[in-house]
Coordinates of C-alpha atoms in Angstrom, one line a residue:
Chain A
M1 CA 14.0 -17.8 11.9
A2 CA 13.8 -16.6 8.3
I3 CA 11.1 -15.0 6.3
E4 CA 9.3 -17.4 4.0
V5 CA 8.6 -16.2 0.5
R6 CA 6.1 -18.2 -1.5
I7 CA 6.8 -18.1 -5.3
P8 CA 4.1 -18.5 -7.9
T9 CA 4.5 -21.1 -10.7
I10 CA 5.4 -18.5 -13.4
L11 CA 8.4 -17.2 -11.4
R12 CA 9.8 -20.6 -10.3
T13 CA 12.1 -20.5 -13.3
Y14 CA 14.1 -18.0 -11.1
T15 CA 14.1 -20.2 -8.0
E16 CA 15.1 -23.5 -9.7
G17 CA 11.5 -24.7 -9.3
S18 CA 11.2 -24.0 -5.6
K19 CA 7.8 -23.0 -4.4
S20 CA 9.2 -21.3 -1.4
V21 CA 12.5 -19.6 -0.6
D22 CA 14.1 -17.9 2.4
G23 CA 13.9 -14.2 2.6
S24 CA 15.6 -11.5 4.6
G25 CA 15.0 -7.8 5.4
T26 CA 12.9 -5.5 7.5
T27 CA 10.7 -4.1 4.7
L28 CA 9.2 -5.6 1.6
S29 CA 11.7 -3.6 -0.5
E30 CA 14.6 -5.2 1.3
V31 CA 13.0 -8.7 1.0
I32 CA 12.7 -8.1 -2.8
E33 CA 16.3 -6.8 -3.0
H34 CA 17.6 -9.9 -1.1
L35 CA 15.5 -12.2 -3.3
D36 CA 17.0 -10.6 -6.4
S37 CA 20.5 -11.1 -5.1
N38 CA 19.8 -14.8 -4.8
H39 CA 17.6 -15.1 -7.9
P40 CA 18.7 -12.4 -10.3
G41 CA 16.0 -11.0 -12.5
I42 CA 13.0 -11.7 -10.2
K43 CA 12.8 -8.1 -8.9
D44 CA 12.1 -6.8 -12.4
R45 CA 9.0 -9.1 -12.5
L46 CA 7.7 -7.7 -9.3
V47 CA 8.3 -4.0 -9.4
E48 CA 8.5 -1.2 -11.9
A49 CA 9.3 2.5 -11.9
K50 CA 6.2 4.7 -11.4
D51 CA 6.7 8.5 -11.4
G52 CA 10.4 8.0 -10.6
D53 CA 9.8 5.6 -7.7
L54 CA 9.7 1.9 -7.6
D55 CA 6.3 0.4 -7.0
L56 CA 4.8 -3.1 -7.2
R57 CA 3.6 -3.9 -10.7
R58 CA -0.2 -3.4 -11.1
F59 CA -0.9 -7.1 -11.7
I60 CA 1.3 -8.5 -9.0
N61 CA -0.2 -9.1 -5.6
V62 CA 1.9 -9.4 -2.5
Y63 CA 0.6 -10.4 0.9
V64 CA 2.5 -10.3 4.2
N65 CA 0.9 -12.6 6.7
D66 CA -2.3 -12.7 4.5
E67 CA -2.6 -8.9 4.3
D68 CA -2.5 -7.4 0.9
V69 CA 0.5 -4.9 1.1
R70 CA -1.5 -2.3 -1.0
F71 CA -3.2 -1.6 2.3
T72 CA -0.2 -1.8 4.6
G73 CA 2.3 0.6 2.9
G74 CA 3.3 -1.2 -0.3
L75 CA 7.0 -1.8 -0.6
D76 CA 7.5 0.0 2.7
T77 CA 5.5 -2.7 4.5
S78 CA 7.4 -3.9 7.6
V79 CA 8.5 -7.5 7.6
S80 CA 10.1 -9.5 10.4
D81 CA 11.5 -13.0 11.0
G82 CA 8.8 -15.6 10.9
D83 CA 6.6 -13.7 8.6
Q84 CA 5.3 -15.2 5.4
V85 CA 5.4 -13.2 2.1
V86 CA 3.1 -14.6 -0.7
V87 CA 3.5 -13.4 -4.3
L88 CA 0.6 -14.1 -6.6
P89 CA 0.1 -12.7 -10.1
A90 CA -3.4 -11.3 -10.6
V91 CA -5.8 -13.5 -12.5
A92 CA -7.2 -10.9 -14.8
G93 CA -7.8 -10.0 -18.4
G94 CA -10.2 -8.3 -20.8
Chain B
M1 CA -6.7 -31.0 -25.6
L2 CA -9.0 -30.0 -22.7
S3 CA -11.1 -32.9 -21.4
I4 CA -13.9 -31.6 -19.1
D5 CA -17.0 -33.2 -17.7
R6 CA -20.5 -32.1 -18.7
T7 CA -21.5 -30.9 -15.2
T8 CA -18.5 -28.6 -15.0
Y9 CA -18.9 -27.4 -18.6
D10 CA -22.6 -26.6 -17.8
A11 CA -21.6 -24.8 -14.6
I12 CA -19.1 -22.5 -16.5
V13 CA -21.7 -21.7 -19.1
A14 CA -24.4 -21.0 -16.5
H15 CA -22.1 -18.6 -14.6
A16 CA -21.2 -16.7 -17.8
K17 CA -24.9 -16.4 -18.7
K18 CA -25.9 -15.3 -15.2
D19 CA -23.2 -12.5 -15.0
H20 CA -23.8 -11.2 -18.6
P21 CA -23.4 -8.4 -19.6
D22 CA -20.4 -8.3 -17.1
E23 CA -17.6 -10.8 -17.6
A24 CA -17.7 -13.9 -15.4
C25 CA -14.5 -15.6 -14.2
G26 CA -13.3 -18.6 -12.2
V27 CA -11.2 -21.7 -12.1
V28 CA -11.6 -25.4 -12.2
A29 CA -9.0 -26.9 -9.8
G30 CA -7.6 -30.3 -10.1
P31 CA -4.8 -32.5 -8.6
E32 CA -1.4 -31.1 -9.4
G33 CA 0.0 -32.5 -12.6
S34 CA -3.1 -34.5 -13.3
D35 CA -4.6 -32.2 -16.0
R36 CA -8.0 -33.1 -14.6
P37 CA -10.4 -30.2 -14.0
E38 CA -12.4 -31.5 -11.1
R39 CA -13.4 -28.7 -8.6
F40 CA -15.5 -25.9 -10.0
V41 CA -14.7 -22.6 -8.2
P42 CA -16.6 -19.6 -9.6
M43 CA -14.9 -16.3 -8.6
T44 CA -16.2 -12.7 -8.2
N45 CA -15.2 -10.4 -11.0
A46 CA -13.9 -7.5 -8.8
A47 CA -13.9 -5.3 -11.8
R48 CA -17.6 -5.9 -12.4
S49 CA -17.1 -4.9 -16.0
P50 CA -18.3 -5.9 -19.5
T51 CA -14.7 -5.5 -20.8
F52 CA -12.4 -6.6 -17.9
Y53 CA -12.2 -9.2 -15.2
E54 CA -10.0 -9.6 -12.2
F55 CA -10.2 -12.0 -9.2
D56 CA -10.5 -10.0 -6.0
P57 CA -7.0 -10.0 -4.4
A58 CA -8.3 -11.3 -1.1
D59 CA -10.3 -14.1 -2.8
L60 CA -7.3 -14.9 -4.9
L61 CA -5.1 -15.5 -1.8
S62 CA -7.8 -17.7 -0.3
L63 CA -8.2 -19.7 -3.5
Y64 CA -4.4 -20.3 -3.8
R65 CA -4.1 -21.2 -0.1
E66 CA -7.0 -23.7 -0.5
M67 CA -5.5 -25.3 -3.7
D68 CA -2.1 -25.5 -2.0
A69 CA -3.6 -27.3 1.0
R70 CA -5.3 -29.8 -1.3
D71 CA -2.3 -30.2 -3.6
E72 CA -4.3 -28.7 -6.5
E73 CA -3.5 -26.3 -9.2
P74 CA -5.8 -24.2 -11.5
V75 CA -6.3 -26.7 -14.4
V76 CA -8.8 -24.4 -16.1
V77 CA -8.9 -20.6 -15.8
Y78 CA -12.2 -19.4 -17.4
H79 CA -13.8 -16.1 -18.2
S80 CA -16.4 -14.8 -20.5
H81 CA -16.5 -12.2 -23.3
T82 CA -19.9 -10.6 -23.5
S83 CA -19.8 -8.8 -26.9
T84 CA -16.8 -10.3 -28.7
E85 CA -15.7 -13.8 -29.8
A86 CA -14.3 -16.4 -27.5
Y87 CA -10.7 -15.6 -28.4
P88 CA -8.1 -14.2 -26.0
S89 CA -7.8 -10.4 -26.1
R90 CA -4.5 -8.7 -26.1
T91 CA -5.0 -8.0 -22.4
D92 CA -5.8 -11.7 -21.8
I93 CA -2.6 -12.7 -23.5
G94 CA -0.5 -10.1 -21.7
L95 CA -1.8 -11.1 -18.3
A96 CA -1.9 -14.9 -18.7
M97 CA 0.4 -16.1 -15.8
E98 CA -0.5 -19.8 -15.6
P99 CA 1.5 -21.6 -18.2
N100 CA 0.0 -25.0 -17.2
A101 CA -3.6 -23.9 -17.3
H102 CA -6.2 -24.3 -20.0
Y103 CA -7.6 -20.8 -20.6
V104 CA -11.3 -21.2 -21.4
L105 CA -13.2 -18.4 -23.1
V106 CA -17.0 -18.4 -23.3
S107 CA -18.8 -15.8 -25.4
T108 CA -22.3 -14.8 -24.4
R109 CA -22.6 -12.3 -27.2
E110 CA -25.3 -14.2 -29.0
H111 CA -27.9 -15.0 -26.3
G112 CA -26.8 -13.0 -23.3
N113 CA -28.6 -14.2 -20.2
S114 CA -31.1 -16.3 -22.2
E115 CA -31.1 -20.0 -23.2
G116 CA -29.1 -20.8 -26.3
P117 CA -25.7 -22.0 -27.4
V118 CA -22.5 -20.2 -26.5
E119 CA -19.0 -20.3 -28.0
F120 CA -16.8 -22.4 -25.6
R121 CA -13.2 -22.5 -26.6
S122 CA -9.9 -23.4 -24.9
Y123 CA -6.3 -22.2 -25.3
K124 CA -2.8 -22.6 -23.9
I125 CA -1.2 -19.2 -23.4
V126 CA 2.5 -19.4 -22.9
D127 CA 5.0 -16.5 -23.2
G128 CA 2.5 -14.5 -25.1
E129 CA 1.8 -17.3 -27.6
V130 CA -1.8 -18.5 -28.0
T131 CA -2.5 -22.1 -29.1
E132 CA -6.1 -23.2 -29.5
E133 CA -6.9 -26.7 -28.4
D134 CA -9.9 -29.1 -28.8
V135 CA -12.4 -29.4 -26.1
A136 CA -13.8 -32.9 -25.3
V137 CA -16.9 -32.8 -23.1
V138 CA -17.1 -36.1 -21.2
Q139 CA -19.7 -37.7 -18.9
P140 CA -19.1 -37.0 -15.2
A141 CA -17.3 -39.7 -13.3
E142 CA -19.8 -41.8 -11.5
A143 CA -20.2 -41.1 -7.8
P144 CA -18.9 -44.0 -5.7
K145 CA -21.8 -46.3 -4.6
E146 CA -22.7 -46.3 -1.0

């Protein structure tokens, strides 16, 4: 069984229009690396360098099995087969 | 052009007035690809700020799950400006992530929480480019007779 990664509308240009793609990895970082190897460029839309380390972009929300990863270890959040990863850009502005 | 029914239009305006001086925000969902804003969903501004809005991340997930289950999309994404005109700010433009949505801006700067007209304007925001569009307020579809 794979990991299901749900892709938001704005990033479906990277997934040939797919709403959902298969993921692989044991942490969110690995899932994103794997995603980027299949859909080059998508990683850069999700993460950025902060103080020398990669971190999720401020206005990108990622949930593993409905838990916001900001509360479960961010990019180090554990992921296993059968999990669902949902990516949602913040709806925000000024 | 954005075509929106009177009931939904009034609900957006009422929400903006109620939350003034903080920014109010929400969506109007509709069937995917229909361009029909049908289901008014006011959201909590997690920032509770007069100059910023952000859907609470947990509420955001619930909203998108619900729309997914109903084959809907956010046809309208609305928020208010409480001391400036109803035009997308630089932040609004930078963070606009729904290329298919009508971004509705309501300004409550004139009358705040009180009765009185508001500015109600709609835009497409795609790749940082803002295009204003006309807003047509139509009568609500009649409820089916019993």
